Amino acid sequence: MIYVSSDLHGYPLPAFLRLLEKARFSDADDLIILGDVIDRNGDGGIAMLRWMLQQINVRMILGNHEAMLLSCRFLFDAITDENLAKFDQEKMRLLSTWMMNGAEPTLKAMRELFREDEDTAWEIMEYLSEAPLYEVVDVPGRKYLLVHAGLGNFSWEKRLSEYTPDELLWTRPDINERYFQKAITVFGHTPTEYYGADYAGRMLKTLTWIDIDTGAASGKSPMLLRLDDEMPFYAGE
């Protein structure tokens, strides 16, 4: 079985493990998290990332929040005259953008991790830098395109490799947007309540895409979607 989740945003690891148990997730299954493990809440997702590093059947798609962290990796370089000289206006802009998007919990936890276990901290950075922008998976009778935010400036003629990172990381599809017909696109990034109160806390499925961001960024709970039968699992139910 293949499960997907998205936009955990510092959701407590023990609570997420209970959600996996509820779905009967096992070592024989795969879990793909569609980005935005970090920022906003709790420890900023660092415990979740450390757990993910140890799981051979768990992987992730890059989210816009991880991309912002990677753009600010200079924050963790050694403090030298040379590095200070390189701290220019562009780096200030990148840091400001990340901070405005909820970086504080993650930045604090990463600094602590660098002090306590620098090797693991750099391992996390490497793990995130290797995360793909999208993945296509097959289950019996179905094909899914997994991506963090959808497909910005969508075109039938456009190959996946032609989409820019911003188009995959930052877009917010209109509810009437239509994507590929031969593969269902699954994404997060936009909380489903954005499309109306009737969708709050629940996945939103259209003819060609499924949004699984159920609002953990604002303190709500994430969800799991089992792709094999499109069965959703919600925490607390």
Short mmCIF file of N, CA and C in Angstrom, two decimals, residues 72-160:
data_model
loop_
_atom_site.label_atom_id
_atom_site.label_comp_id
_atom_site.label_asym_id
_atom_site.label_seq_id
_atom_site.Cartn_x
_atom_site.Cartn_y
_atom_site.Cartn_z
N CYS A 72 18.48 29.17 2.93
CA CYS A 72 19.11 29.87 4.06
C CYS A 72 20.14 28.99 4.77
N ARG A 73 20.65 27.99 4.09
CA ARG A 73 21.61 27.10 4.75
C ARG A 73 22.89 27.82 5.16
N PHE A 74 23.12 29.00 4.60
CA PHE A 74 24.28 29.80 4.99
C PHE A 74 24.23 30.16 6.47
N LEU A 75 23.03 30.10 7.09
CA LEU A 75 22.91 30.42 8.51
C LEU A 75 23.67 29.43 9.39
N PHE A 76 23.93 28.25 8.86
CA PHE A 76 24.57 27.20 9.64
C PHE A 76 26.05 27.03 9.32
N ASP A 77 26.56 27.88 8.45
CA ASP A 77 27.98 27.86 8.15
C ASP A 77 28.78 28.41 9.33
N ALA A 78 30.03 28.06 9.40
CA ALA A 78 30.90 28.58 10.45
C ALA A 78 30.99 30.11 10.33
N ILE A 79 31.04 30.77 11.48
CA ILE A 79 31.15 32.23 11.49
C ILE A 79 32.61 32.62 11.26
N THR A 80 32.87 33.06 10.06
CA THR A 80 34.22 33.50 9.70
C THR A 80 34.11 34.86 9.03
N ASP A 81 35.23 35.56 8.95
CA ASP A 81 35.23 36.86 8.28
C ASP A 81 34.77 36.71 6.83
N GLU A 82 35.18 35.63 6.19
CA GLU A 82 34.79 35.41 4.80
C GLU A 82 33.29 35.21 4.66
N ASN A 83 32.70 34.39 5.54
CA ASN A 83 31.26 34.15 5.46
C ASN A 83 30.46 35.39 5.82
N LEU A 84 30.94 36.16 6.80
CA LEU A 84 30.25 37.40 7.15
C LEU A 84 30.27 38.38 5.99
N ALA A 85 31.36 38.39 5.26
CA ALA A 85 31.47 39.29 4.11
C ALA A 85 30.49 38.91 3.00
N LYS A 86 30.10 37.64 2.97
CA LYS A 86 29.17 37.16 1.95
C LYS A 86 27.71 37.36 2.34
N PHE A 87 27.47 37.83 3.56
CA PHE A 87 26.10 38.01 4.03
C PHE A 87 25.55 39.31 3.43
N ASP A 88 25.03 39.21 2.25
CA ASP A 88 24.64 40.39 1.48
C ASP A 88 23.13 40.61 1.51
N GLN A 89 22.66 41.56 0.73
CA GLN A 89 21.25 41.92 0.70
C GLN A 89 20.37 40.77 0.23
N GLU A 90 20.86 39.96 -0.72
CA GLU A 90 20.09 38.84 -1.21
C GLU A 90 19.87 37.81 -0.10
N LYS A 91 20.88 37.54 0.70
CA LYS A 91 20.72 36.60 1.80
C LYS A 91 19.77 37.16 2.86
N MET A 92 19.81 38.46 3.08
CA MET A 92 18.87 39.08 3.99
C MET A 92 17.44 38.91 3.48
N ARG A 93 17.25 39.03 2.17
CA ARG A 93 15.92 38.86 1.58
C ARG A 93 15.43 37.42 1.76
N LEU A 94 16.31 36.45 1.52
CA LEU A 94 15.94 35.04 1.66
C LEU A 94 15.56 34.72 3.11
N LEU A 95 16.33 35.23 4.05
CA LEU A 95 16.04 34.99 5.46
C LEU A 95 14.74 35.66 5.87
N SER A 96 14.52 36.88 5.41
CA SER A 96 13.30 37.59 5.74
C SER A 96 12.07 36.85 5.21
N THR A 97 12.16 36.33 4.00
CA THR A 97 11.05 35.57 3.41
C THR A 97 10.74 34.34 4.23
N TRP A 98 11.78 33.62 4.63
CA TRP A 98 11.57 32.42 5.44
C TRP A 98 10.97 32.77 6.80
N MET A 99 11.48 33.81 7.45
CA MET A 99 10.99 34.19 8.77
C MET A 99 9.52 34.60 8.70
N MET A 100 9.12 35.28 7.64
CA MET A 100 7.73 35.70 7.50
C MET A 100 6.80 34.51 7.26
N ASN A 101 7.37 33.36 6.92
CA ASN A 101 6.58 32.17 6.65
C ASN A 101 6.69 31.11 7.75
N GLY A 102 7.03 31.55 8.96
CA GLY A 102 6.97 30.64 10.11
C GLY A 102 8.23 29.87 10.43
N ALA A 103 9.40 30.45 10.11
CA ALA A 103 10.66 29.74 10.27
C ALA A 103 11.11 29.56 11.72
N GLU A 104 10.65 30.40 12.62
CA GLU A 104 11.26 30.48 13.95
C GLU A 104 11.39 29.14 14.68
N PRO A 105 10.33 28.31 14.77
CA PRO A 105 10.50 27.03 15.48
C PRO A 105 11.55 26.13 14.86
N THR A 106 11.59 26.08 13.54
CA THR A 106 12.57 25.23 12.85
C THR A 106 13.98 25.77 13.01
N LEU A 107 14.14 27.05 12.87
CA LEU A 107 15.46 27.66 13.01
C LEU A 107 16.01 27.44 14.41
N LYS A 108 15.17 27.59 15.42
CA LYS A 108 15.61 27.36 16.80
C LYS A 108 16.02 25.91 17.00
N ALA A 109 15.19 24.96 16.52
CA ALA A 109 15.49 23.54 16.70
C ALA A 109 16.73 23.12 15.92
N MET A 110 16.92 23.69 14.74
CA MET A 110 18.11 23.35 13.95
C MET A 110 19.38 23.88 14.60
N ARG A 111 19.32 25.06 15.16
CA ARG A 111 20.50 25.60 15.85
C ARG A 111 20.87 24.72 17.04
N GLU A 112 19.86 24.26 17.79
CA GLU A 112 20.13 23.37 18.91
C GLU A 112 20.72 22.05 18.43
N LEU A 113 20.19 21.53 17.33
CA LEU A 113 20.69 20.27 16.79
C LEU A 113 22.12 20.41 16.30
N PHE A 114 22.45 21.53 15.68
CA PHE A 114 23.84 21.75 15.25
C PHE A 114 24.79 21.77 16.43
N ARG A 115 24.32 22.29 17.57
CA ARG A 115 25.18 22.30 18.76
C ARG A 115 25.34 20.90 19.36
N GLU A 116 24.25 20.10 19.33
CA GLU A 116 24.26 18.80 19.99
C GLU A 116 24.72 17.66 19.10
N ASP A 117 24.38 17.73 17.82
CA ASP A 117 24.66 16.61 16.91
C ASP A 117 24.79 17.16 15.49
N GLU A 118 25.93 17.75 15.22
CA GLU A 118 26.13 18.42 13.94
C GLU A 118 26.01 17.47 12.76
N ASP A 119 26.46 16.23 12.92
CA ASP A 119 26.38 15.27 11.82
C ASP A 119 24.94 15.03 11.41
N THR A 120 24.06 14.85 12.38
CA THR A 120 22.65 14.62 12.06
C THR A 120 22.02 15.86 11.43
N ALA A 121 22.42 17.02 11.93
CA ALA A 121 21.89 18.27 11.35
C ALA A 121 22.24 18.38 9.87
N TRP A 122 23.49 18.08 9.52
CA TRP A 122 23.88 18.14 8.11
C TRP A 122 23.25 17.01 7.32
N GLU A 123 22.99 15.89 7.98
CA GLU A 123 22.31 14.79 7.30
C GLU A 123 20.89 15.21 6.91
N ILE A 124 20.22 15.94 7.79
CA ILE A 124 18.90 16.47 7.47
C ILE A 124 18.97 17.41 6.28
N MET A 125 19.95 18.29 6.29
CA MET A 125 20.09 19.24 5.18
C MET A 125 20.33 18.51 3.87
N GLU A 126 21.12 17.46 3.90
CA GLU A 126 21.40 16.69 2.70
C GLU A 126 20.14 15.95 2.24
N TYR A 127 19.41 15.39 3.20
CA TYR A 127 18.16 14.68 2.90
C TYR A 127 17.18 15.61 2.18
N LEU A 128 17.04 16.83 2.68
CA LEU A 128 16.12 17.77 2.06
C LEU A 128 16.61 18.21 0.68
N SER A 129 17.91 18.38 0.54
CA SER A 129 18.45 18.82 -0.75
C SER A 129 18.28 17.76 -1.83
N GLU A 130 18.12 16.50 -1.44
CA GLU A 130 17.94 15.42 -2.41
C GLU A 130 16.47 15.10 -2.69
N ALA A 131 15.56 15.77 -1.98
CA ALA A 131 14.14 15.49 -2.18
C ALA A 131 13.71 15.99 -3.56
N PRO A 132 12.96 15.17 -4.31
CA PRO A 132 12.52 15.58 -5.65
C PRO A 132 11.36 16.57 -5.58
N LEU A 133 11.09 17.21 -6.69
CA LEU A 133 9.97 18.14 -6.78
C LEU A 133 8.65 17.44 -7.10
N TYR A 134 8.73 16.24 -7.62
CA TYR A 134 7.51 15.47 -7.92
C TYR A 134 7.86 14.01 -8.07
N GLU A 135 6.85 13.17 -8.03
CA GLU A 135 7.03 11.74 -8.25
C GLU A 135 5.75 11.18 -8.87
N VAL A 136 5.88 10.27 -9.79
CA VAL A 136 4.74 9.57 -10.38
C VAL A 136 4.74 8.15 -9.83
N VAL A 137 3.61 7.72 -9.28
CA VAL A 137 3.50 6.38 -8.72
C VAL A 137 2.31 5.67 -9.34
N ASP A 138 2.43 4.36 -9.41
CA ASP A 138 1.36 3.52 -9.94
C ASP A 138 0.82 2.62 -8.86
N VAL A 139 -0.50 2.51 -8.80
CA VAL A 139 -1.16 1.49 -8.01
C VAL A 139 -2.07 0.74 -8.99
N PRO A 140 -2.54 -0.44 -8.63
CA PRO A 140 -3.36 -1.20 -9.58
C PRO A 140 -4.53 -0.37 -10.13
N GLY A 141 -4.50 -0.15 -11.45
CA GLY A 141 -5.59 0.55 -12.10
C GLY A 141 -5.54 2.05 -12.05
N ARG A 142 -4.51 2.63 -11.38
CA ARG A 142 -4.43 4.08 -11.24
C ARG A 142 -2.99 4.56 -11.35
N LYS A 143 -2.86 5.82 -11.75
CA LYS A 143 -1.56 6.49 -11.76
C LYS A 143 -1.73 7.84 -11.06
N TYR A 144 -0.76 8.19 -10.22
CA TYR A 144 -0.82 9.43 -9.47
C TYR A 144 0.45 10.26 -9.68
N LEU A 145 0.26 11.56 -9.82
CA LEU A 145 1.37 12.51 -9.82
C LEU A 145 1.37 13.18 -8.46
N LEU A 146 2.46 13.04 -7.72
CA LEU A 146 2.59 13.62 -6.39
C LEU A 146 3.48 14.85 -6.46
N VAL A 147 3.00 15.96 -5.94
CA VAL A 147 3.74 17.22 -5.99
C VAL A 147 3.28 18.07 -4.81
N HIS A 148 4.06 19.03 -4.42
CA HIS A 148 3.71 19.78 -3.22
C HIS A 148 2.49 20.67 -3.40
N ALA A 149 2.45 21.47 -4.47
CA ALA A 149 1.45 22.53 -4.53
C ALA A 149 0.54 22.49 -5.76
N GLY A 150 0.74 21.56 -6.66
CA GLY A 150 -0.03 21.56 -7.90
C GLY A 150 0.87 21.92 -9.07
N LEU A 151 0.25 22.32 -10.16
CA LEU A 151 0.98 22.59 -11.40
C LEU A 151 0.66 24.01 -11.87
N GLY A 152 1.54 24.95 -11.55
CA GLY A 152 1.32 26.32 -11.95
C GLY A 152 1.48 26.49 -13.46
N ASN A 153 0.67 27.40 -14.04
CA ASN A 153 0.71 27.64 -15.49
C ASN A 153 0.58 26.33 -16.26
N PHE A 154 -0.42 25.54 -15.85
CA PHE A 154 -0.59 24.21 -16.44
C PHE A 154 -0.88 24.29 -17.93
N SER A 155 -0.31 23.33 -18.66
CA SER A 155 -0.57 23.18 -20.09
C SER A 155 -0.51 21.70 -20.42
N TRP A 156 -1.41 21.24 -21.28
CA TRP A 156 -1.40 19.85 -21.71
C TRP A 156 -0.10 19.49 -22.41
N GLU A 157 0.48 20.47 -23.09
CA GLU A 157 1.69 20.20 -23.88
C GLU A 157 2.97 20.28 -23.05
N LYS A 158 2.87 20.75 -21.84
CA LYS A 158 4.04 21.00 -21.01
C LYS A 158 4.50 19.72 -20.32
N ARG A 159 5.77 19.36 -20.49
CA ARG A 159 6.31 18.20 -19.80
C ARG A 159 6.59 18.54 -18.34
N LEU A 160 6.55 17.53 -17.48
CA LEU A 160 6.79 17.78 -16.06
C LEU A 160 8.15 18.43 -15.82
#
